[in-house]
PDB file of C-alpha atoms in Angstrom:
ATOM      1  CA  UNK A   1     -47.420  72.508  61.039  1.00 81.00           C
ATOM      2  CA  UNK A   2     -44.037  72.765  59.288  1.00 87.00           C
ATOM      3  CA  UNK A   3     -42.499  75.957  57.918  1.00 92.00           C
ATOM      4  CA  UNK A   4     -39.073  76.816  56.579  1.00 94.00           C
ATOM      5  CA  UNK A   5     -37.071  80.155  56.409  1.00 95.00           C
ATOM      6  CA  UNK A   6     -34.294  80.856  53.877  1.00 96.00           C
ATOM      7  CA  UNK A   7     -30.921  81.892  55.312  1.00 96.00           C
ATOM      8  CA  UNK A   8     -29.026  85.132  54.687  1.00 97.00           C
ATOM      9  CA  UNK A   9     -27.057  85.089  51.389  1.00 97.00           C
ATOM     10  CA  UNK A  10     -23.793  84.939  53.279  1.00 97.00           C
ATOM     11  CA  UNK A  11     -24.862  81.751  54.965  1.00 97.00           C
ATOM     12  CA  UNK A  12     -26.285  79.795  51.950  1.00 97.00           C
ATOM     13  CA  UNK A  13     -23.007  77.922  51.472  1.00 96.00           C
ATOM     14  CA  UNK A  14     -23.511  76.379  54.952  1.00 98.00           C
ATOM     15  CA  UNK A  15     -27.192  76.492  55.825  1.00 98.00           C
ATOM     16  CA  UNK A  16     -30.085  74.927  53.917  1.00 97.00           C
ATOM     17  CA  UNK A  17     -32.806  76.442  55.881  1.00 97.00           C
ATOM     18  CA  UNK A  18     -34.244  77.227  59.293  1.00 97.00           C
ATOM     19  CA  UNK A  19     -37.402  75.261  60.075  1.00 96.00           C
ATOM     20  CA  UNK A  20     -40.095  75.119  62.685  1.00 94.00           C
ATOM     21  CA  UNK A  21     -42.291  72.170  63.376  1.00 92.00           C
ATOM     22  CA  UNK A  22     -45.325  72.309  65.715  1.00 90.00           C
ATOM     23  CA  UNK A  23     -47.315  69.265  66.838  1.00 87.00           C
ATOM     24  CA  UNK A  24     -50.721  69.688  68.496  1.00 87.00           C
ATOM     25  CA  UNK A  25     -51.095  65.920  69.290  1.00 88.00           C
ATOM     26  CA  UNK A  26     -49.169  62.740  69.476  1.00 85.00           C
ATOM     27  CA  UNK A  27     -48.041  61.648  66.048  1.00 83.00           C
ATOM     28  CA  UNK A  28     -45.602  59.199  64.281  1.00 85.00           C
ATOM     29  CA  UNK A  29     -43.263  60.487  61.736  1.00 87.00           C
ATOM     30  CA  UNK A  30     -40.770  59.044  59.272  1.00 89.00           C
ATOM     31  CA  UNK A  31     -37.614  60.989  58.739  1.00 91.00           C
ATOM     32  CA  UNK A  32     -35.619  60.231  55.646  1.00 93.00           C
ATOM     33  CA  UNK A  33     -31.900  60.682  54.994  1.00 95.00           C
ATOM     34  CA  UNK A  34     -31.102  63.900  53.094  1.00 95.00           C
ATOM     35  CA  UNK A  35     -27.290  64.443  53.494  1.00 96.00           C
ATOM     36  CA  UNK A  36     -27.941  67.255  56.084  1.00 97.00           C
ATOM     37  CA  UNK A  37     -27.215  67.621  59.823  1.00 97.00           C
ATOM     38  CA  UNK A  38     -29.339  69.741  62.185  1.00 97.00           C
ATOM     39  CA  UNK A  39     -29.158  71.639  65.404  1.00 95.00           C
ATOM     40  CA  UNK A  40     -32.640  71.548  66.907  1.00 94.00           C
ATOM     41  CA  UNK A  41     -33.943  73.610  69.726  1.00 93.00           C
ATOM     42  CA  UNK A  42     -36.982  72.701  71.889  1.00 92.00           C
ATOM     43  CA  UNK A  43     -39.001  75.928  72.013  1.00 91.00           C
ATOM     44  CA  UNK A  44     -41.886  74.130  73.817  1.00 88.00           C
ATOM     45  CA  UNK A  45     -42.873  74.758  77.493  1.00 86.00           C
ATOM     46  CA  UNK A  46     -42.258  71.140  78.258  1.00 86.00           C
ATOM     47  CA  UNK A  47     -39.371  68.637  77.882  1.00 84.00           C
ATOM     48  CA  UNK A  48     -39.145  66.352  75.004  1.00 84.00           C
ATOM     49  CA  UNK A  49     -37.161  63.159  74.249  1.00 81.00           C
ATOM     50  CA  UNK A  50     -35.263  62.598  71.085  1.00 77.00           C
ATOM     51  CA  UNK A  51     -33.424  59.817  69.427  1.00 69.00           C
ATOM     52  CA  UNK A  52     -33.023  56.011  69.944  1.00 68.00           C
ATOM     53  CA  UNK A  53     -31.129  56.778  73.132  1.00 65.00           C
ATOM     54  CA  UNK A  54     -34.138  58.960  74.370  1.00 72.00           C
ATOM     55  CA  UNK A  55     -32.038  61.907  75.439  1.00 79.00           C
ATOM     56  CA  UNK A  56     -33.935  64.429  77.594  1.00 83.00           C
ATOM     57  CA  UNK A  57     -34.356  67.854  76.017  1.00 86.00           C
ATOM     58  CA  UNK A  58     -35.416  70.547  78.507  1.00 85.00           C
ATOM     59  CA  UNK A  59     -37.322  73.702  77.252  1.00 86.00           C
ATOM     60  CA  UNK A  60     -34.991  76.138  75.500  1.00 84.00           C
ATOM     61  CA  UNK A  61     -32.218  73.624  75.130  1.00 88.00           C
ATOM     62  CA  UNK A  62     -30.836  71.998  72.005  1.00 91.00           C
ATOM     63  CA  UNK A  63     -29.595  68.767  70.490  1.00 92.00           C
ATOM     64  CA  UNK A  64     -27.774  67.869  67.255  1.00 94.00           C
ATOM     65  CA  UNK A  65     -28.877  65.290  64.706  1.00 95.00           C
ATOM     66  CA  UNK A  66     -26.040  64.029  62.564  1.00 95.00           C
ATOM     67  CA  UNK A  67     -26.063  63.001  58.980  1.00 97.00           C
ATOM     68  CA  UNK A  68     -28.504  59.987  58.606  1.00 96.00           C
ATOM     69  CA  UNK A  69     -27.730  56.974  56.623  1.00 96.00           C
ATOM     70  CA  UNK A  70     -31.234  55.367  56.779  1.00 94.00           C
ATOM     71  CA  UNK A  71     -34.796  56.203  57.579  1.00 92.00           C
ATOM     72  CA  UNK A  72     -35.989  56.732  61.163  1.00 90.00           C
ATOM     73  CA  UNK A  73     -39.446  56.387  62.571  1.00 89.00           C
ATOM     74  CA  UNK A  74     -40.013  58.884  65.450  1.00 85.00           C
ATOM     75  CA  UNK A  75     -42.820  59.493  67.930  1.00 82.00           C
ATOM     76  CA  UNK A  76     -43.663  63.127  68.380  1.00 81.00           C
ATOM     77  CA  UNK A  77     -45.267  64.333  71.545  1.00 82.00           C
ATOM     78  CA  UNK A  78     -48.338  66.675  71.466  1.00 83.00           C
ATOM     79  CA  UNK A  79     -48.164  70.371  72.256  1.00 87.00           C
ATOM     80  CA  UNK A  80     -44.539  70.645  71.236  1.00 89.00           C
ATOM     81  CA  UNK A  81     -42.577  73.058  68.922  1.00 91.00           C
ATOM     82  CA  UNK A  82     -39.163  72.558  67.518  1.00 92.00           C
ATOM     83  CA  UNK A  83     -36.862  75.089  65.805  1.00 95.00           C
ATOM     84  CA  UNK A  84     -34.028  73.841  63.654  1.00 95.00           C
ATOM     85  CA  UNK A  85     -31.034  74.904  61.632  1.00 97.00           C
ATOM     86  CA  UNK A  86     -30.538  72.438  58.719  1.00 97.00           C
ATOM     87  CA  UNK A  87     -26.983  72.534  57.633  1.00 98.00           C
ATOM     88  CA  UNK A  88     -25.911  71.629  54.203  1.00 98.00           C
ATOM     89  CA  UNK A  89     -23.290  68.898  54.051  1.00 98.00           C
ATOM     90  CA  UNK A  90     -20.027  70.180  55.675  1.00 97.00           C
ATOM     91  CA  UNK A  91     -21.877  73.183  57.071  1.00 97.00           C
ATOM     92  CA  UNK A  92     -22.009  72.067  60.744  1.00 96.00           C
ATOM     93  CA  UNK A  93     -18.415  71.106  60.704  1.00 96.00           C
ATOM     94  CA  UNK A  94     -17.388  74.525  59.221  1.00 96.00           C
ATOM     95  CA  UNK A  95     -18.986  76.356  62.167  1.00 94.00           C
ATOM     96  CA  UNK A  96     -18.062  73.863  65.014  1.00 92.00           C
ATOM     97  CA  UNK A  97     -15.122  71.879  63.803  1.00 92.00           C
ATOM     98  CA  UNK A  98     -16.857  68.775  65.160  1.00 92.00           C
ATOM     99  CA  UNK A  99     -15.598  65.623  63.449  1.00 95.00           C
ATOM    100  CA  UNK A 100     -19.036  64.914  62.067  1.00 96.00           C
ATOM    101  CA  UNK A 101     -18.666  61.124  61.922  1.00 96.00           C
ATOM    102  CA  UNK A 102     -19.131  61.282  65.715  1.00 94.00           C
ATOM    103  CA  UNK A 103     -22.635  62.420  65.189  1.00 94.00           C
ATOM    104  CA  UNK A 104     -23.661  60.138  62.306  1.00 96.00           C
ATOM    105  CA  UNK A 105     -27.054  58.546  62.961  1.00 94.00           C
ATOM    106  CA  UNK A 106     -26.882  59.938  66.544  1.00 92.00           C
ATOM    107  CA  UNK A 107     -28.788  62.585  68.545  1.00 91.00           C
ATOM    108  CA  UNK A 108     -26.369  64.543  70.861  1.00 91.00           C
ATOM    109  CA  UNK A 109     -26.855  67.301  73.234  1.00 90.00           C
ATOM    110  CA  UNK A 110     -25.463  70.633  71.996  1.00 90.00           C
ATOM    111  CA  UNK A 111     -23.641  70.933  75.251  1.00 87.00           C
ATOM    112  CA  UNK A 112     -21.648  67.854  74.255  1.00 85.00           C
ATOM    113  CA  UNK A 113     -20.333  69.155  70.907  1.00 82.00           C
ATOM    114  CA  UNK A 114     -19.614  72.931  71.450  1.00 81.00           C
ATOM    115  CA  UNK A 115     -17.716  74.878  74.102  1.00 73.00           C
ATOM    116  CA  UNK A 116     -20.064  77.865  74.237  1.00 83.00           C
ATOM    117  CA  UNK A 117     -22.935  77.679  71.787  1.00 88.00           C
ATOM    118  CA  UNK A 118     -25.337  76.412  74.329  1.00 83.00           C
ATOM    119  CA  UNK A 119     -24.366  79.029  76.992  1.00 84.00           C
ATOM    120  CA  UNK A 120     -24.808  81.850  74.441  1.00 86.00           C
ATOM    121  CA  UNK A 121     -27.697  80.716  72.312  1.00 86.00           C
ATOM    122  CA  UNK A 122     -30.091  78.938  74.599  1.00 83.00           C
ATOM    123  CA  UNK A 123     -30.594  82.029  76.974  1.00 84.00           C
ATOM    124  CA  UNK A 124     -31.007  84.322  73.864  1.00 81.00           C
ATOM    125  CA  UNK A 125     -33.751  82.101  72.388  1.00 84.00           C
ATOM    126  CA  UNK A 126     -35.510  81.864  75.801  1.00 82.00           C
ATOM    127  CA  UNK A 127     -35.655  85.692  76.002  1.00 84.00           C
ATOM    128  CA  UNK A 128     -37.103  86.235  72.435  1.00 85.00           C
ATOM    129  CA  UNK A 129     -40.850  85.682  72.468  1.00 85.00           C
ATOM    130  CA  UNK A 130     -41.812  85.417  68.773  1.00 89.00           C
ATOM    131  CA  UNK A 131     -40.673  82.889  66.172  1.00 89.00           C
ATOM    132  CA  UNK A 132     -39.409  85.506  63.771  1.00 91.00           C
ATOM    133  CA  UNK A 133     -37.198  86.932  66.571  1.00 92.00           C
ATOM    134  CA  UNK A 134     -35.891  83.518  67.381  1.00 91.00           C
ATOM    135  CA  UNK A 135     -34.931  82.872  63.687  1.00 93.00           C
ATOM    136  CA  UNK A 136     -33.226  86.274  63.529  1.00 93.00           C
ATOM    137  CA  UNK A 137     -31.300  85.371  66.683  1.00 91.00           C
ATOM    138  CA  UNK A 138     -29.968  82.222  65.130  1.00 94.00           C
ATOM    139  CA  UNK A 139     -29.218  84.079  61.894  1.00 95.00           C
ATOM    140  CA  UNK A 140     -27.197  86.803  63.651  1.00 94.00           C
ATOM    141  CA  UNK A 141     -25.348  84.310  65.770  1.00 94.00           C
ATOM    142  CA  UNK A 142     -24.138  82.465  62.651  1.00 96.00           C
ATOM    143  CA  UNK A 143     -23.264  85.602  60.734  1.00 97.00           C
ATOM    144  CA  UNK A 144     -21.008  86.681  63.594  1.00 95.00           C
ATOM    145  CA  UNK A 145     -19.230  83.393  63.285  1.00 94.00           C
ATOM    146  CA  UNK A 146     -18.782  82.936  59.551  1.00 96.00           C
ATOM    147  CA  UNK A 147     -16.080  80.369  58.870  1.00 95.00           C
ATOM    148  CA  UNK A 148     -12.795  81.420  57.308  1.00 92.00           C
ATOM    149  CA  UNK A 149     -12.002  80.142  53.809  1.00 91.00           C
ATOM    150  CA  UNK A 150     -10.538  76.675  53.919  1.00 93.00           C
ATOM    151  CA  UNK A 151      -8.782  75.057  50.830  1.00 96.00           C
ATOM    152  CA  UNK A 152      -9.570  71.481  52.009  1.00 96.00           C
ATOM    153  CA  UNK A 153     -13.230  72.365  52.701  1.00 96.00           C
ATOM    154  CA  UNK A 154     -13.601  73.924  49.282  1.00 97.00           C
ATOM    155  CA  UNK A 155     -12.166  70.725  47.636  1.00 97.00           C
ATOM    156  CA  UNK A 156     -14.741  68.600  49.575  1.00 98.00           C
ATOM    157  CA  UNK A 157     -17.573  70.973  48.475  1.00 97.00           C
ATOM    158  CA  UNK A 158     -16.442  70.642  44.838  1.00 98.00           C
ATOM    159  CA  UNK A 159     -16.635  66.861  45.334  1.00 98.00           C
ATOM    160  CA  UNK A 160     -20.113  67.204  46.765  1.00 98.00           C
ATOM    161  CA  UNK A 161     -21.024  69.124  43.700  1.00 97.00           C
ATOM    162  CA  UNK A 162     -19.674  66.363  41.356  1.00 97.00           C
ATOM    163  CA  UNK A 163     -21.648  63.752  43.322  1.00 97.00           C
ATOM    164  CA  UNK A 164     -24.902  65.663  42.985  1.00 95.00           C
ATOM    165  CA  UNK A 165     -24.237  66.318  39.365  1.00 94.00           C
ATOM    166  CA  UNK A 166     -23.920  62.631  38.624  1.00 93.00           C
ATOM    167  CA  UNK A 167     -26.859  61.684  40.998  1.00 91.00           C
ATOM    168  CA  UNK A 168     -24.497  59.660  43.098  1.00 92.00           C
ATOM    169  CA  UNK A 169     -22.880  57.723  40.146  1.00 91.00           C
ATOM    170  CA  UNK A 170     -19.186  58.721  40.345  1.00 93.00           C
ATOM    171  CA  UNK A 171     -16.287  56.633  41.752  1.00 94.00           C
ATOM    172  CA  UNK A 172     -14.633  57.784  45.053  1.00 95.00           C
ATOM    173  CA  UNK A 173     -11.261  57.313  43.363  1.00 96.00           C
ATOM    174  CA  UNK A 174     -12.273  59.675  40.702  1.00 96.00           C
ATOM    175  CA  UNK A 175     -13.366  62.243  43.259  1.00 97.00           C
ATOM    176  CA  UNK A 176     -10.077  61.883  45.048  1.00 97.00           C
ATOM    177  CA  UNK A 177      -8.092  62.476  41.882  1.00 96.00           C
ATOM    178  CA  UNK A 178     -10.256  65.634  41.153  1.00 96.00           C
ATOM    179  CA  UNK A 179      -9.455  66.957  44.608  1.00 96.00           C
ATOM    180  CA  UNK A 180      -5.696  66.167  44.209  1.00 96.00           C
ATOM    181  CA  UNK A 181      -5.674  63.897  47.258  1.00 97.00           C
ATOM    182  CA  UNK A 182      -4.815  60.363  47.904  1.00 97.00           C
ATOM    183  CA  UNK A 183      -8.006  58.030  48.235  1.00 96.00           C
ATOM    184  CA  UNK A 184      -7.333  57.640  51.977  1.00 97.00           C
ATOM    185  CA  UNK A 185      -6.690  61.396  52.713  1.00 97.00           C
ATOM    186  CA  UNK A 186      -9.816  62.272  50.673  1.00 98.00           C
ATOM    187  CA  UNK A 187     -12.038  59.796  52.498  1.00 97.00           C
ATOM    188  CA  UNK A 188     -10.729  60.929  55.922  1.00 97.00           C
ATOM    189  CA  UNK A 189     -11.358  64.549  55.114  1.00 98.00           C
ATOM    190  CA  UNK A 190     -14.813  63.817  53.671  1.00 98.00           C
ATOM    191  CA  UNK A 191     -15.873  61.597  56.633  1.00 98.00           C
ATOM    192  CA  UNK A 192     -14.796  64.297  59.133  1.00 97.00           C
ATOM    193  CA  UNK A 193     -16.564  67.186  57.357  1.00 97.00           C
ATOM    194  CA  UNK A 194     -19.635  65.472  56.010  1.00 98.00           C
ATOM    195  CA  UNK A 195     -20.165  62.596  58.504  1.00 97.00           C
ATOM    196  CA  UNK A 196     -20.180  59.726  56.048  1.00 97.00           C
ATOM    197  CA  UNK A 197     -17.851  58.268  53.508  1.00 97.00           C
ATOM    198  CA  UNK A 198     -18.070  59.492  49.856  1.00 97.00           C
ATOM    199  CA  UNK A 199     -19.517  56.060  48.851  1.00 96.00           C
ATOM    200  CA  UNK A 200     -22.352  56.339  51.553  1.00 97.00           C
ATOM    201  CA  UNK A 201     -22.919  60.050  50.630  1.00 97.00           C
ATOM    202  CA  UNK A 202     -23.319  58.979  46.958  1.00 96.00           C
ATOM    203  CA  UNK A 203     -25.895  56.345  47.976  1.00 94.00           C
ATOM    204  CA  UNK A 204     -27.941  58.958  49.807  1.00 96.00           C
ATOM    205  CA  UNK A 205     -27.720  61.352  46.890  1.00 96.00           C
ATOM    206  CA  UNK A 206     -28.862  58.744  44.554  1.00 93.00           C
ATOM    207  CA  UNK A 207     -31.715  57.762  46.865  1.00 92.00           C
ATOM    208  CA  UNK A 208     -32.791  61.482  46.981  1.00 92.00           C
ATOM    209  CA  UNK A 209     -32.652  61.776  43.237  1.00 91.00           C
ATOM    210  CA  UNK A 210     -34.804  58.540  42.837  1.00 89.00           C
ATOM    211  CA  UNK A 211     -37.496  59.939  45.172  1.00 89.00           C
ATOM    212  CA  UNK A 212     -37.597  63.105  43.133  1.00 88.00           C
ATOM    213  CA  UNK A 213     -37.911  61.109  39.881  1.00 86.00           C
ATOM    214  CA  UNK A 214     -40.589  59.006  41.398  1.00 85.00           C
ATOM    215  CA  UNK A 215     -42.706  61.981  42.110  1.00 82.00           C
ATOM    216  CA  UNK A 216     -42.123  63.624  38.709  1.00 81.00           C
ATOM    217  CA  UNK A 217     -41.860  60.888  36.212  1.00 70.00           C
ATOM    218  CA  UNK A 218     -45.122  58.972  36.617  1.00 68.00           C
ATOM    219  CA  UNK A 219     -44.826  57.207  33.382  1.00 63.00           C
ATOM    220  CA  UNK A 220     -41.278  55.857  33.797  1.00 73.00           C
ATOM    221  CA  UNK A 221     -41.036  52.173  34.736  1.00 82.00           C
ATOM    222  CA  UNK A 222     -39.202  51.317  37.853  1.00 83.00           C
ATOM    223  CA  UNK A 223     -36.699  49.289  35.857  1.00 81.00           C
ATOM    224  CA  UNK A 224     -35.869  52.225  33.704  1.00 83.00           C
ATOM    225  CA  UNK A 225     -35.374  54.419  36.780  1.00 82.00           C
ATOM    226  CA  UNK A 226     -33.105  51.704  38.312  1.00 81.00           C
ATOM    227  CA  UNK A 227     -30.965  51.579  35.152  1.00 82.00           C
ATOM    228  CA  UNK A 228     -30.704  55.261  34.940  1.00 81.00           C
ATOM    229  CA  UNK A 229     -29.440  55.495  38.483  1.00 83.00           C
ATOM    230  CA  UNK A 230     -26.749  52.816  38.038  1.00 82.00           C
ATOM    231  CA  UNK A 231     -28.426  49.763  39.429  1.00 84.00           C
ATOM    232  CA  UNK A 232     -27.860  46.450  37.807  1.00 81.00           C
ATOM    233  CA  UNK A 233     -31.382  45.187  38.181  1.00 81.00           C
ATOM    234  CA  UNK A 234     -34.844  45.890  39.744  1.00 81.00           C
ATOM    235  CA  UNK A 235     -34.073  43.626  42.854  1.00 85.00           C
ATOM    236  CA  UNK A 236     -30.891  45.571  43.793  1.00 86.00           C
ATOM    237  CA  UNK A 237     -32.758  48.824  43.234  1.00 88.00           C
ATOM    238  CA  UNK A 238     -35.769  47.811  45.447  1.00 87.00           C
ATOM    239  CA  UNK A 239     -33.471  46.485  48.217  1.00 89.00           C
ATOM    240  CA  UNK A 240     -31.354  49.705  48.337  1.00 89.00           C
ATOM    241  CA  UNK A 241     -34.486  51.932  48.269  1.00 89.00           C
ATOM    242  CA  UNK A 242     -36.183  50.060  51.069  1.00 91.00           C
ATOM    243  CA  UNK A 243     -33.015  50.111  53.171  1.00 91.00           C
ATOM    244  CA  UNK A 244     -32.835  53.946  53.060  1.00 92.00           C
ATOM    245  CA  UNK A 245     -36.524  54.812  52.923  1.00 90.00           C
ATOM    246  CA  UNK A 246     -38.391  51.996  54.601  1.00 91.00           C
ATOM    247  CA  UNK A 247     -40.764  51.299  51.691  1.00 88.00           C
ATOM    248  CA  UNK A 248     -40.219  49.787  48.291  1.00 86.00           C
ATOM    249  CA  UNK A 249     -40.290  52.235  45.292  1.00 85.00           C
ATOM    250  CA  UNK A 250     -43.735  51.163  44.087  1.00 80.00           C
ATOM    251  CA  UNK A 251     -45.173  52.008  47.598  1.00 79.00           C
ATOM    252  CA  UNK A 252     -43.453  55.430  47.503  1.00 75.00           C
ATOM    253  CA  UNK A 253     -44.829  56.180  44.047  1.00 72.00           C
TER     254      UNK A 253
END
């Protein structure tokens, strides 16, 4: 079972959704890159393992999943429940000041990236019995820590908007110019706040756009989709899609 909950209006600039996932039996899942980073709480009665480094997550403790640059196949233990905060690009950095490139493609314990969140949040979640109360607990915690306005962060968010508008087909140099930064300064700030470079972020946005198009545009040929999204040929398109998603586009369709 998988459910999502929308954040408070004051948090929508930072949080995409709260989500809960329950597994009644062992299963294999494929997780795809989506430009987001998550804080995930184990709300089960038993410990779970997470990530390629198989970190041990005790009940009522949390870990961080950084921005992903490729698909990941995971094994999910039975009788487990996870509660997550899915942050929009730049959202996790805004709250924690974590240089997000340190978490890219990684699973890290929450204790390793914040000074006090684990000591404040984990006991609160343990005391709240129902799922709705746990979500409210996370929401109130974030609302009490709303980030201050930040000019550089605003510029990076504008750049993210431009990348999404273009479906990932915009040059980093143009983005840097729009942000009134040198290319090096722009890339450093983007990497720190989002976790990946503008070029890699654009690749992921393009991949997400193609997946959406494959679901909607059943009559479009794969070659036309490739050309619409800035690929030179079908082979380049297929190779890039498989690298990020694990399957070729025709299998996805």
